[in-house]
Amino acid sequence: MLKRYSPSVRPWTLAALSRAAFTIALIGVVESLVFGAAAALPSLLFVFVWKQAESPWSGAVTMAFAAGPAYLMFALSLMVVSAAMMRITGARTPTAAEMPIAEMPWPLLNWVRAMASTHVVRVFAGVVFRGSPIWTMYLRMCGARIGRRVYVNSLFLSDYNLLTFGHDVVIGAGVHLSGHTVERGVVKTGAVTLGDRVTIGLSTIVEIDVEIGARAQIGALSFVPKHARLESGEVYIGVPARPLSPPAILGTK
Ligand SMILES: CC(C)(COP(=O)(O)OP(=O)(O)OC[C@H]1O[C@@H](n2cnc3c(N)ncnc32)[C@H](O)[C@@H]1OP(=O)(O)O)[C@@H](O)C(=O)NCCC(=O)NCCS
């Protein structure tokens, strides 16, 4: 059942603009807090290193060597703090919704806040940790329901609270998979569910409201359209994705 959020009749009303301005300000405040908290540990590391140094030169050299570990500490902290802040502030993608951009309803703006938070983490931490269990852990912290031994080697996933993956799922590099789409000025959302051992091939696009059965393989460079229900154990390829070996009764192979 789709929920359509539409608080006003005319687009770009004063109320809509006020909601947008408030949201932009809130994103600024929240992300400043998140950055500050995430930078606290690395800052302490730098202070410690500087205090141990016997001269400015040795201090500069040891701080240079501390820069790498400090960045890793920052990226790890950023994932934890950002995910916690998303939960605290209620930034998430609404389920099965249709939200006209021009009307700026609150659920759309909550979604914008979630997108902003996850984008910041993608830029500063995703490049380092994608494809690793740490990245999977971050997606879980943001609300994704993800099984064991799941590897997500793409940064083009979003709307984590609408994603459900079984065990042993692999998402190839460059895969676009999210719980939202934008069509004719309306943001539409829908869950994406992948069964155990599903593999999504390189650079494939998976649309909203999709369910893929266990052990299904989606070939590289394929397109899984919205509302698709793909069978367990099958191999699908192409645009749109079709079974690689259609049943003999169809007479195609
Ligand atoms: C879909 C896939 C699993 C099929 O592998 P397979 O079962 O060994 O099949 P084949 O390689 O023998 O290909 C069978 C046919 O499908 C075609 N085909 C294979 N993959 C295709 C794809 N992604 N798109 C379009 N056609 C494809 C082949 O050209 C071949 O066509 P033909 O019968 O006319 O010669 C594989 O090609 C693939 O795309 N793997 C993606 C793996 C990946 O990206 N993993 C992500 C983590 S790295």
Short mmCIF file of C-alpha atoms and ligand atoms in Angstrom, two decimals:
data_model
loop_
_atom_site.label_atom_id
_atom_site.label_comp_id
_atom_site.label_asym_id
_atom_site.label_seq_id
_atom_site.Cartn_x
_atom_site.Cartn_y
_atom_site.Cartn_z
CA MET A 1 0.00 0.00 0.00
CA LEU A 2 1.69 3.24 -1.16
CA LYS A 3 1.64 6.21 1.18
CA ARG A 4 1.51 9.54 -0.64
CA TYR A 5 2.75 12.47 1.44
CA SER A 6 1.29 15.76 0.28
CA PRO A 7 0.86 18.40 2.97
CA SER A 8 0.08 21.31 0.62
CA VAL A 9 -1.69 21.77 -2.69
CA ARG A 10 0.58 24.39 -4.26
CA PRO A 11 4.30 23.61 -4.62
CA TRP A 12 6.99 25.86 -3.14
CA THR A 13 4.74 27.38 -0.51
CA LEU A 14 6.32 29.34 2.33
CA ALA A 15 5.74 26.35 4.58
CA ALA A 16 7.55 24.04 2.14
CA LEU A 17 10.49 26.46 1.84
CA SER A 18 10.64 26.80 5.64
CA ARG A 19 10.76 23.02 6.04
CA ALA A 20 13.57 22.84 3.46
CA ALA A 21 15.56 25.65 5.13
CA PHE A 22 15.18 24.02 8.55
CA THR A 23 16.37 20.70 7.13
CA ILE A 24 19.44 22.25 5.49
CA ALA A 25 20.34 23.96 8.78
CA LEU A 26 19.80 20.71 10.70
CA ILE A 27 22.05 18.81 8.27
CA GLY A 28 24.76 21.43 8.83
CA VAL A 29 24.51 21.19 12.62
CA VAL A 30 24.28 17.39 12.74
CA GLU A 31 27.16 16.80 10.33
CA SER A 32 29.35 19.32 12.20
CA LEU A 33 28.69 17.42 15.44
CA VAL A 34 29.34 14.07 13.74
CA PHE A 35 32.62 15.31 12.23
CA GLY A 36 33.75 16.79 15.54
CA ALA A 37 33.00 13.60 17.48
CA ALA A 38 34.65 11.41 14.83
CA ALA A 39 37.78 13.59 14.85
CA ALA A 40 38.14 13.48 18.65
CA LEU A 41 40.16 10.24 18.85
CA PRO A 42 42.60 11.10 16.03
CA SER A 43 43.08 14.56 17.56
CA LEU A 44 44.04 12.94 20.87
CA LEU A 45 46.51 10.73 18.98
CA PHE A 46 48.13 13.83 17.43
CA VAL A 47 48.33 15.60 20.80
CA PHE A 48 49.93 12.48 22.34
CA VAL A 49 52.45 12.18 19.51
CA TRP A 50 53.31 15.90 19.68
CA LYS A 51 53.82 15.79 23.45
CA GLN A 52 56.21 12.83 23.16
CA ALA A 53 58.39 14.61 20.60
CA GLU A 54 61.75 15.98 21.73
CA SER A 55 61.91 18.66 19.02
CA PRO A 56 59.52 20.25 16.50
CA TRP A 57 61.29 18.29 13.73
CA SER A 58 60.89 14.88 15.35
CA GLY A 59 57.31 15.88 16.23
CA ALA A 60 56.57 16.71 12.60
CA VAL A 61 58.04 13.39 11.41
CA THR A 62 56.14 11.25 13.93
CA MET A 63 52.91 13.15 13.21
CA ALA A 64 53.39 12.44 9.52
CA PHE A 65 53.61 8.72 10.31
CA ALA A 66 50.57 9.01 12.58
CA ALA A 67 48.48 10.55 9.78
CA GLY A 68 47.49 7.18 8.23
CA PRO A 69 46.35 5.51 11.46
CA ALA A 70 44.65 8.77 12.48
CA TYR A 71 42.64 8.80 9.25
CA LEU A 72 41.58 5.18 9.78
CA MET A 73 40.50 6.04 13.32
CA PHE A 74 38.54 9.00 11.95
CA ALA A 75 36.83 6.90 9.25
CA LEU A 76 35.88 4.14 11.72
CA SER A 77 34.58 6.65 14.27
CA LEU A 78 32.65 8.48 11.53
CA MET A 79 30.75 5.30 10.63
CA VAL A 80 29.76 4.62 14.24
CA VAL A 81 28.88 8.21 15.16
CA SER A 82 27.00 8.92 11.93
CA ALA A 83 24.92 5.72 12.20
CA ALA A 84 24.11 6.50 15.85
CA MET A 85 23.14 10.06 14.96
CA MET A 86 20.86 8.83 12.16
CA ARG A 87 19.01 6.71 14.70
CA ILE A 88 18.85 9.50 17.29
CA THR A 89 17.53 12.08 14.81
CA GLY A 90 15.21 9.65 13.01
CA ALA A 91 16.83 10.13 9.58
CA ARG A 92 15.60 7.23 7.45
CA THR A 93 13.83 6.34 4.24
CA PRO A 94 10.06 5.89 4.64
CA THR A 95 8.67 2.56 3.45
CA ALA A 96 6.57 2.32 0.27
CA ALA A 97 6.07 6.09 -0.05
CA GLU A 98 5.51 8.58 -2.88
CA MET A 99 6.86 12.06 -2.07
CA PRO A 100 6.53 15.01 -4.49
CA ILE A 101 9.79 16.97 -4.40
CA ALA A 102 8.13 20.36 -4.97
CA GLU A 103 5.93 19.97 -1.88
CA MET A 104 8.80 19.13 0.49
CA PRO A 105 6.82 16.93 2.92
CA TRP A 106 8.59 15.97 6.18
CA PRO A 107 9.14 12.31 5.20
CA LEU A 108 10.96 13.50 2.07
CA LEU A 109 13.15 15.79 4.17
CA ASN A 110 13.90 12.97 6.63
CA TRP A 111 14.98 10.94 3.62
CA VAL A 112 17.18 13.86 2.47
CA ARG A 113 18.84 13.91 5.91
CA ALA A 114 19.49 10.16 5.70
CA MET A 115 20.95 10.54 2.20
CA ALA A 116 23.21 13.40 3.37
CA SER A 117 24.52 11.39 6.35
CA THR A 118 25.20 8.26 4.34
CA HIS A 119 26.82 10.27 1.53
CA VAL A 120 29.30 11.88 3.91
CA VAL A 121 30.30 8.45 5.28
CA ARG A 122 30.52 7.04 1.74
CA VAL A 123 32.98 9.79 0.74
CA PHE A 124 35.21 9.69 3.84
CA ALA A 125 35.02 6.02 4.93
CA GLY A 126 33.43 4.04 2.09
CA VAL A 127 36.41 4.42 -0.21
CA VAL A 128 38.56 2.71 2.45
CA PHE A 129 36.24 0.03 3.80
CA ARG A 130 33.84 -0.98 0.99
CA GLY A 131 33.79 -4.70 0.27
CA SER A 132 35.00 -5.49 3.81
CA PRO A 133 33.06 -6.82 6.83
CA ILE A 134 33.48 -3.37 8.38
CA TRP A 135 31.37 -1.82 5.61
CA THR A 136 28.73 -4.54 6.06
CA MET A 137 28.72 -3.72 9.78
CA TYR A 138 28.14 -0.04 8.99
CA LEU A 139 25.17 -0.87 6.75
CA ARG A 140 23.70 -2.95 9.60
CA MET A 141 24.21 -0.06 12.04
CA CYS A 142 22.20 2.14 9.64
CA GLY A 143 19.26 -0.26 9.76
CA ALA A 144 19.93 -2.76 6.94
CA ARG A 145 18.99 -6.34 7.86
CA ILE A 146 22.00 -8.28 6.60
CA GLY A 147 22.99 -11.91 7.15
CA ARG A 148 26.44 -13.37 7.77
CA ARG A 149 29.38 -13.31 5.31
CA VAL A 150 27.87 -10.57 3.13
CA TYR A 151 30.23 -8.48 0.98
CA VAL A 152 29.12 -5.19 -0.51
CA ASN A 153 31.76 -3.94 -2.93
CA SER A 154 29.76 -0.98 -4.22
CA LEU A 155 29.21 2.50 -2.84
CA PHE A 156 26.04 2.96 -4.92
CA LEU A 157 23.70 1.43 -2.37
CA SER A 158 21.36 3.65 -0.36
CA ASP A 159 18.20 3.64 1.79
CA TYR A 160 19.85 1.04 4.02
CA ASN A 161 16.81 0.65 6.31
CA LEU A 162 14.85 -0.74 3.34
CA LEU A 163 17.42 -3.42 2.44
CA THR A 164 17.22 -7.05 3.58
CA PHE A 165 20.00 -9.45 2.50
CA GLY A 166 20.30 -13.13 3.47
CA HIS A 167 23.57 -14.92 4.28
CA ASP A 168 26.48 -15.13 1.79
CA VAL A 169 25.20 -12.36 -0.49
CA VAL A 170 27.78 -10.67 -2.74
CA ILE A 171 27.19 -7.27 -4.34
CA GLY A 172 29.67 -6.60 -7.17
CA ALA A 173 31.50 -3.35 -7.80
CA GLY A 174 29.47 -0.59 -9.42
CA VAL A 175 26.08 -2.11 -8.55
CA HIS A 176 23.29 0.46 -8.10
CA LEU A 177 20.81 -0.86 -5.55
CA SER A 178 18.59 1.34 -3.48
CA GLY A 179 15.17 1.67 -1.92
CA HIS A 180 14.25 4.80 -3.86
CA THR A 181 13.74 6.04 -7.36
CA VAL A 182 12.75 9.44 -8.75
CA GLU A 183 10.11 9.58 -11.45
CA ARG A 184 8.54 12.79 -12.83
CA GLY A 185 9.43 14.84 -9.77
CA VAL A 186 8.24 12.26 -7.25
CA VAL A 187 10.54 10.24 -4.97
CA LYS A 188 9.18 6.70 -4.68
CA THR A 189 10.46 4.15 -2.19
CA GLY A 190 10.26 0.38 -1.87
CA ALA A 191 12.13 -2.41 -0.12
CA VAL A 192 14.73 -4.66 -1.76
CA THR A 193 15.08 -8.24 -0.50
CA LEU A 194 17.85 -10.64 -1.53
CA GLY A 195 17.79 -14.28 -0.41
CA ASP A 196 20.76 -16.33 0.80
CA ARG A 197 23.73 -16.65 -1.59
CA VAL A 198 22.42 -14.16 -4.14
CA THR A 199 25.17 -12.52 -6.23
CA ILE A 200 24.55 -9.27 -8.07
CA GLY A 201 26.98 -8.93 -10.99
CA LEU A 202 29.21 -5.97 -11.71
CA SER A 203 27.52 -2.64 -12.54
CA THR A 204 23.99 -4.04 -12.44
CA ILE A 205 21.03 -1.82 -11.52
CA VAL A 206 18.40 -3.14 -9.10
CA GLU A 207 15.24 -1.03 -8.84
CA ILE A 208 12.82 -0.58 -5.92
CA ASP A 209 10.38 -3.18 -4.56
CA VAL A 210 12.41 -6.14 -5.80
CA GLU A 211 12.65 -9.63 -4.31
CA ILE A 212 15.35 -12.04 -5.51
CA GLY A 213 15.15 -15.66 -4.40
CA ALA A 214 17.97 -17.59 -2.73
CA ARG A 215 20.96 -18.65 -4.86
CA ALA A 216 19.92 -16.49 -7.81
CA GLN A 217 22.74 -14.94 -9.86
CA ILE A 218 22.24 -11.66 -11.67
CA GLY A 219 24.72 -11.22 -14.52
CA ALA A 220 27.00 -8.24 -14.95
CA LEU A 221 25.56 -5.07 -16.56
CA SER A 222 21.97 -6.18 -16.09
CA PHE A 223 18.83 -4.26 -15.08
CA VAL A 224 16.29 -5.62 -12.59
CA PRO A 225 13.13 -3.49 -12.99
CA LYS A 226 10.95 -2.30 -10.12
CA HIS A 227 8.47 -4.76 -8.60
CA ALA A 228 10.41 -7.74 -10.05
CA ARG A 229 10.19 -11.12 -8.31
CA LEU A 230 13.10 -13.32 -9.43
CA GLU A 231 13.12 -17.09 -8.85
CA SER A 232 15.50 -18.91 -6.53
CA GLY A 233 18.49 -20.66 -8.10
CA GLU A 234 18.10 -19.01 -11.53
CA VAL A 235 20.68 -17.03 -13.51
CA TYR A 236 19.31 -13.76 -14.91
CA ILE A 237 21.01 -11.51 -17.47
CA GLY A 238 20.24 -8.52 -19.63
CA VAL A 239 18.17 -5.36 -19.76
CA PRO A 240 15.64 -6.09 -18.40
CA ALA A 241 16.98 -9.18 -16.64
CA ARG A 242 15.64 -12.46 -18.06
CA PRO A 243 16.45 -16.08 -17.14
CA LEU A 244 19.65 -17.23 -18.90
CA SER A 245 18.11 -20.61 -19.70
CA PRO A 246 14.34 -20.15 -20.15
CA PRO A 247 12.27 -23.32 -19.65
CA ALA A 248 12.30 -25.59 -22.73
CA ILE A 249 8.53 -25.21 -23.02
CA LEU A 250 9.06 -21.64 -24.21
CA GLY A 251 11.05 -23.09 -27.11
CA THR A 252 13.71 -20.40 -26.95
CA LYS A 253 16.61 -22.70 -26.02
C1 LIG B 1 25.68 -14.33 -15.84
C2 LIG B 1 26.91 -15.21 -15.65
C3 LIG B 1 26.95 -15.74 -14.23
C4 LIG B 1 26.76 -16.38 -16.63
O1 LIG B 1 27.86 -17.25 -16.49
P1 LIG B 1 27.73 -18.75 -17.13
O2 LIG B 1 26.56 -19.44 -16.52
O3 LIG B 1 29.07 -19.38 -17.01
O4 LIG B 1 27.31 -18.48 -18.64
P2 LIG B 1 28.23 -18.22 -19.90
O5 LIG B 1 29.41 -17.38 -19.56
O6 LIG B 1 28.49 -19.53 -20.55
O7 LIG B 1 27.27 -17.34 -20.85
C5 LIG B 1 26.10 -17.91 -21.42
C6 LIG B 1 25.55 -16.92 -22.42
O8 LIG B 1 25.08 -15.73 -21.78
C7 LIG B 1 25.79 -14.57 -22.25
N1 LIG B 1 26.05 -13.72 -21.08
C8 LIG B 1 26.78 -14.07 -20.00
N2 LIG B 1 26.75 -13.05 -19.11
C9 LIG B 1 26.02 -12.07 -19.64
C10 LIG B 1 25.67 -10.76 -19.20
N3 LIG B 1 26.06 -10.31 -18.03
N4 LIG B 1 24.91 -10.02 -20.02
C11 LIG B 1 24.51 -10.48 -21.21
N5 LIG B 1 24.83 -11.70 -21.69
C12 LIG B 1 25.58 -12.48 -20.91
C13 LIG B 1 27.06 -15.12 -22.85
O9 LIG B 1 27.59 -14.26 -23.84
C14 LIG B 1 26.58 -16.43 -23.43
O10 LIG B 1 25.88 -16.15 -24.64
P3 LIG B 1 25.85 -17.23 -25.85
O11 LIG B 1 25.19 -18.48 -25.30
O12 LIG B 1 25.03 -16.55 -26.90
O13 LIG B 1 27.27 -17.47 -26.23
C15 LIG B 1 28.22 -14.44 -15.90
O14 LIG B 1 28.40 -14.20 -17.26
C16 LIG B 1 28.23 -13.09 -15.21
O15 LIG B 1 27.73 -12.07 -15.71
N6 LIG B 1 28.82 -13.05 -14.00
C17 LIG B 1 28.91 -11.86 -13.22
C18 LIG B 1 29.84 -12.13 -12.07
C19 LIG B 1 29.99 -10.89 -11.24
O16 LIG B 1 29.97 -9.78 -11.70
N7 LIG B 1 30.14 -11.11 -9.92
C20 LIG B 1 30.21 -10.01 -8.97
C21 LIG B 1 31.37 -10.12 -8.04
S1 LIG B 1 32.92 -10.05 -8.91
#
